[in-house]
């Protein structure tokens, strides 16, 4: 690449001059290329340790004039080819011009100007670069690609100088962090260390400091532990590694929506993009996720920027310092002190943004007014003009139409708020329609006709109980409402409320029932999504009505188990509302669909809100507040279970070991976390925890869980088994009461546990919450997110191991591979699937993996990926013919014709080549040359036979009709191909597989002449790389010649009866003879002059009998002319040998013993039909041969028998494949004799 000219004072230090002219010098770095000796070793070591870029550019061109001692670098290159191209350009374009100048200064000025011009021309279409030097990054990426064999699609994110600890010796080198891999390279005095680790294989990633490894980063995979230290900025490096590992494990977890939402953005096609922009993208993504989580905003919200400022808070008359965040739909503020103030201003509510007058007290103030008559005053803004401009731009893009009900109904604002409490919450400008206003503007449907469309079930079932009649409890409830109304008056109401420590205090004291639904919507952020998607829920209900799926079946099963003790769900009104909400959500998010425990949570949401409100609360819960909780593998709950175990070790160390021994934590945490204590605690108490959860998030659930264990430490330490511990906790939870609840008590399902002589004393829920905050309030949201990342690695890798074991167990025992070999094959298969996601394959392979499918179907590969695996793993290497054979094997295995195969089908194909006796292996090879493996394009003359094979008219056709016919019968496969893909179908399928009858060689149909020619071609290619090559060629020539004659004899015997019964049903043992082909392209033509095979055959064996010529003719025509549309015909007709494959048949037939002596029927009569066929120019369609005849012929040649019966170790093949694919970490301490690159 061209470089901006820079001075070089000592031109020859560490460099060797290779070419020179009066104005330019081409130099090579010592230690690069051949030789170099000790100097080369030292230079190589220095380059790696001190400077990454020096080793990336081993060649350079310098400019120098004769009398000057100063050199100028003008170009560098990573290869001789690249630098030579620049050198030649300089010689051709500049030398003649430069010789004209008299003044050397003018020469240097001209050269520098010319080089700058070239660079400007090259970069004119490139986007403006950041501060990072793009040249250096490009060089580092080139080195990474060359050093580790990465493709163009693998993008470098950043690279760092560090030490890798190999034993107790640190190896100084460079750590490259790419989108999918962690790579490390070190070269010290001839000792080279090269590491490649996939992010998806990382099981542990943490920053720690020990005596041996001071402040290091530890990276664990299933196989090894790696330690890196001596970073310049270890914090930045670790943060980036965390982000990349997190994105990778999300690949294993997610399916729909992953690529759009969670993956790092794909670089645009511009080739000169500064790669460091990827790191900026990742940093921006991390900030955005933190922003959305902090303010509970929709996941698609994008942060535009943030700046420090102060906010005037009228409730305490202070200017609070903090950060202002601006995104496309919101302005948010977070104080530096955690609880001082949080503020969210939706731009849809903003009416005026104006710059207030500056003063010494209020520098650079900005005033923002909203529709609810609230004004927010920000000051100390650094770039107020730009900020106002950005906010104005976003305001212009806001839809002008107000969302939700009429503005007149919803104009009540903080200024107008009456101090006395009201049973219905006051309406705000941005507030969605609450019970007092109908759901205006929504499309009609059954959901809107029901009473639950406008109010919560609790209001419907308790409307006749005034608060005043409830005595002390009613008075307490009234006081709570009064407190909240005063809070609304002081701090505002709705989305624009100032959220302070006072707000948290009120939440902890309990939210009054009349306000619970409204505040849940506010604190969870569900309000924002509901207001911005008017009518969305109603549309979903309409669309999902009457649709059947596995999710709807599970929903129906659980409907009557959802809080059956509550009167609201003892009638069809509540059940119907629950059905609509759950079905609508399953329809919105089919990835989650429906998960047990969703019904319990949703039923509580419906008690306090309308159907639409409950739906959006469920969205907030499943997609933002409890990520990955409600999916088939409850990953999120398992992650938080791991966090709970870790917190128990930290806060309750004396109890942690006991709980681990009893195995209690895994039992309790899932039921506690998934239902937010609603299923294990009396309803009135659990709902108070839900209040705090919507305000504080998962932190509250973990705090309360720790407080419950802490309250029962002594009893738990005395427990002898898990059942006893569960009883202790169950009795405690059942007696957690809410003495302030105004709702009539609801009998709890755990009440049976309290029966006994000594019932435990009651525990007030507010006391439990108070204790949890006093003892465990040190938990911070940031720390929990950090712990979630760490646990997610463990959980997902553990689930992947479970999936691997399940898949391996599903493979039949007669497959032949050991458990270890199957696990290795599974990892190779999975890696091939993931590679298509890494590098943006446009092929139809399963780019998205669906974790809801059975384990066996989650990873699948397409034909292209199978060809790559087949080429490196098959024991039948066929040179240039290998892709053809791989394509046939894929078609044979592709059971449901979706162009994808799963692991079981893949292993079945591999086993057919590796295991079994000679007969079994030959059966596989035989089937690879019959439909469906042999495609119509390859053997169109077999069309009629192919039609016969796909009919399910007799048991004889069964093995060939299916693609998985090596082990599975046709009927099972037919069912698999046409049944709906649900779990019962797979269970039935696997049950039937156990009853499979092994096919016999009699079931195999006969092979016609063209298919036989293809088989011969495969065998010749297969033997070309074998040590016994010549013996094998001689043997197969003998066998092929014999089989051709047997086919002729068979044709003579079957000619008369065959023609007579052509129109009738075929015999049990004989397939119908195919009709002569109609396509004129099938007629044999003389070989073209450019056909190397025909030419080689003709040149090598000028003298041939008619029969031999016929064989060659078929060889040339069977594939070349017979398959005009086959793209691989050139490769197939080519052979590694100088002689034609089919001329060897002729040679063999001349060299073998005189078969005419043993075979009476071979003679002139036998040859004449062949000669006639050849002369007529058509393939002999009446010729056929059976598998038994092929088997018997091969058994006569011991060298062929030995070839097919020899054992091949697939483990070695897998190791070689992994080295090529770079799918695991490798390190070598030996001196490299070959320079990489």
Coordinates of C-alpha atoms in Angstrom, one line a residue, residues 193-391:
X193 CA 3.0 -19.6 19.9
X194 CA -0.3 -19.4 17.9
X195 CA -3.7 -19.6 19.5
X196 CA -7.2 -19.4 18.1
X197 CA -10.3 -19.7 20.3
X198 CA -13.9 -19.3 19.1
X199 CA -16.0 -17.0 21.3
X200 CA -18.8 -19.6 21.3
X201 CA -16.4 -22.1 22.9
X202 CA -15.6 -19.8 25.9
X203 CA -17.0 -21.2 29.1
X204 CA -15.5 -18.7 31.5
X205 CA -14.1 -15.2 31.2
X206 CA -13.0 -13.2 34.2
X207 CA -10.5 -10.6 35.3
X208 CA -8.5 -11.7 38.3
X209 CA -5.3 -11.0 40.2
X210 CA -3.2 -13.8 41.8
X211 CA 0.4 -14.0 43.0
X212 CA 1.4 -15.9 39.9
X213 CA -0.7 -13.9 37.4
X214 CA -0.8 -10.2 38.4
X215 CA -3.9 -8.6 37.1
X216 CA -4.7 -11.0 34.3
X217 CA -7.6 -12.1 32.1
X218 CA -8.6 -15.7 32.3
X219 CA -10.2 -17.4 29.4
X220 CA -11.5 -21.0 29.8
X221 CA -12.8 -23.4 27.2
X222 CA -13.9 -27.0 27.7
X223 CA -10.3 -28.1 27.0
X224 CA -8.0 -25.6 28.5
X225 CA -7.4 -22.5 30.7
X226 CA -5.6 -19.5 29.1
X227 CA -4.1 -16.5 31.1
X228 CA -3.2 -13.2 29.5
X229 CA -1.6 -10.3 31.4
X230 CA 0.6 -7.2 31.1
X231 CA -2.1 -5.2 29.3
X232 CA -1.7 -1.4 28.8
X233 CA -5.4 -1.0 29.6
X234 CA -6.8 -4.2 31.0
X235 CA -10.2 -2.7 31.8
X236 CA -10.9 -1.7 28.1
X237 CA -9.6 -5.1 26.9
X238 CA -11.7 -7.1 29.3
X239 CA -14.8 -5.1 28.5
X240 CA -14.4 -5.7 24.8
X241 CA -13.8 -9.4 25.3
X242 CA -17.0 -9.6 27.4
X243 CA -19.0 -7.9 24.7
X244 CA -17.8 -10.3 22.0
X245 CA -18.2 -13.4 24.1
X246 CA -21.7 -12.2 25.1
X247 CA -22.7 -11.7 21.5
X248 CA -21.4 -15.2 20.6
X249 CA -23.3 -17.0 23.3
X250 CA -26.5 -15.1 22.3
X251 CA -26.0 -16.9 18.9
X252 CA -26.4 -20.2 20.7
X253 CA -29.4 -18.9 22.6
X254 CA -31.5 -16.9 20.2
X255 CA -33.0 -17.5 16.8
X256 CA -35.4 -15.0 15.3
X257 CA -34.3 -11.5 15.6
X258 CA -30.7 -12.2 16.6
X259 CA -29.0 -10.9 13.5
X260 CA -31.1 -7.7 13.4
X261 CA -31.0 -6.8 17.1
X262 CA -28.0 -8.4 18.9
X263 CA -25.3 -9.1 16.4
X264 CA -22.6 -6.5 15.8
X265 CA -23.6 -4.6 12.6
X266 CA -22.2 -6.1 9.4
X267 CA -19.6 -3.9 7.9
X268 CA -20.8 -2.3 4.6
X269 CA -19.3 -3.5 1.4
X270 CA -16.9 -0.6 1.1
X271 CA -13.5 -2.4 1.3
X272 CA -11.5 0.5 2.8
X273 CA -13.6 1.0 5.9
X274 CA -11.7 1.7 9.1
X275 CA -12.0 -1.6 10.9
X276 CA -11.8 0.1 14.3
X277 CA -15.3 1.5 13.6
X278 CA -16.5 -2.0 14.7
X279 CA -15.2 -1.3 18.2
X280 CA -17.0 2.0 18.2
X281 CA -20.2 0.2 17.2
X282 CA -19.8 -2.2 20.0
X283 CA -19.2 0.6 22.5
X284 CA -22.2 2.4 21.3
X285 CA -24.3 -0.8 21.5
X286 CA -23.2 -1.3 25.1
X287 CA -24.1 2.3 26.0
X288 CA -27.5 1.9 24.3
X289 CA -28.3 -1.3 26.2
X290 CA -27.4 0.3 29.5
X291 CA -29.5 3.4 28.6
X292 CA -32.6 1.4 27.7
X293 CA -32.2 -0.8 30.8
X294 CA -31.8 2.2 33.2
X295 CA -34.9 4.0 31.9
X296 CA -36.9 1.0 31.0
X297 CA -37.3 2.1 27.4
X298 CA -38.3 -0.1 24.4
X299 CA -35.5 -2.2 23.0
X300 CA -35.4 -0.5 19.6
X301 CA -34.7 2.9 21.1
X302 CA -31.4 4.3 20.0
X303 CA -29.2 6.6 22.1
X304 CA -28.1 9.6 20.2
X305 CA -25.8 11.2 22.8
X306 CA -25.4 12.3 26.4
X307 CA -23.9 15.3 28.1
X308 CA -23.4 16.5 31.7
X309 CA -25.8 19.1 33.0
X310 CA -27.8 20.1 36.1
X311 CA -31.6 19.8 36.6
X312 CA -33.6 22.2 38.7
X313 CA -35.9 20.2 41.0
X314 CA -38.8 22.3 42.2
X315 CA -39.7 19.8 45.1
X316 CA -36.5 20.6 47.0
X317 CA -35.4 23.8 45.2
X318 CA -32.0 22.4 44.1
X319 CA -29.8 22.1 41.0
X320 CA -29.0 18.4 40.8
X321 CA -25.9 17.5 38.8
X322 CA -26.2 14.5 36.4
X323 CA -26.3 13.4 32.8
X324 CA -28.8 14.2 30.1
X325 CA -29.4 11.5 27.5
X326 CA -31.1 12.2 24.2
X327 CA -32.5 9.5 21.9
X328 CA -34.9 9.5 19.0
X329 CA -38.0 9.5 21.2
X330 CA -37.0 10.4 24.7
X331 CA -35.0 12.9 26.8
X332 CA -33.8 11.3 30.0
X333 CA -31.9 12.5 33.1
X334 CA -30.0 10.5 35.7
X335 CA -28.4 12.2 38.7
X336 CA -24.9 11.4 39.8
X337 CA -26.3 10.3 43.2
X338 CA -28.2 7.1 42.5
X339 CA -31.4 7.9 44.2
X340 CA -31.4 11.7 43.9
X341 CA -33.5 12.0 40.7
X342 CA -34.4 10.1 37.5
X343 CA -36.5 11.7 34.8
X344 CA -38.0 10.5 31.5
X345 CA -39.5 13.0 29.1
X346 CA -41.1 11.4 26.0
X347 CA -40.7 13.7 23.0
X348 CA -44.3 13.0 22.1
X349 CA -45.2 15.1 25.2
X350 CA -42.9 18.0 24.5
X351 CA -44.6 21.2 23.4
X352 CA -41.8 23.9 23.8
X353 CA -38.0 23.7 23.8
X354 CA -36.4 27.1 24.4
X355 CA -33.1 28.6 25.4
X356 CA -33.6 30.6 28.6
X357 CA -31.5 33.7 29.5
X358 CA -28.0 33.0 30.7
X359 CA -26.9 34.2 34.1
X360 CA -24.0 33.5 36.5
X361 CA -26.4 31.4 38.5
X362 CA -27.8 29.5 35.5
X363 CA -25.2 29.2 32.7
X364 CA -26.6 27.9 29.4
X365 CA -30.1 27.0 30.6
X366 CA -32.6 25.0 28.5
X367 CA -36.3 25.0 29.2
X368 CA -38.5 22.0 28.1
X369 CA -42.3 22.2 28.5
X370 CA -44.8 19.3 28.1
X371 CA -48.5 18.9 27.4
X372 CA -49.1 18.2 31.0
X373 CA -48.1 21.8 32.0
X374 CA -44.8 20.7 33.4
X375 CA -41.6 22.6 32.7
X376 CA -38.1 21.2 33.2
X377 CA -35.1 23.5 33.5
X378 CA -31.7 22.1 32.6
X379 CA -28.5 24.2 33.0
X380 CA -24.7 24.0 32.6
X381 CA -25.0 22.5 29.2
X382 CA -21.8 22.5 27.3
X383 CA -23.1 22.7 23.7
X384 CA -26.6 24.1 24.1
X385 CA -27.0 25.2 20.4
X386 CA -26.2 21.8 19.1
X387 CA -28.5 20.2 21.7
X388 CA -31.5 22.3 20.8
X389 CA -30.9 21.6 17.1
X390 CA -30.8 17.8 17.8
X391 CA -34.0 17.9 19.9

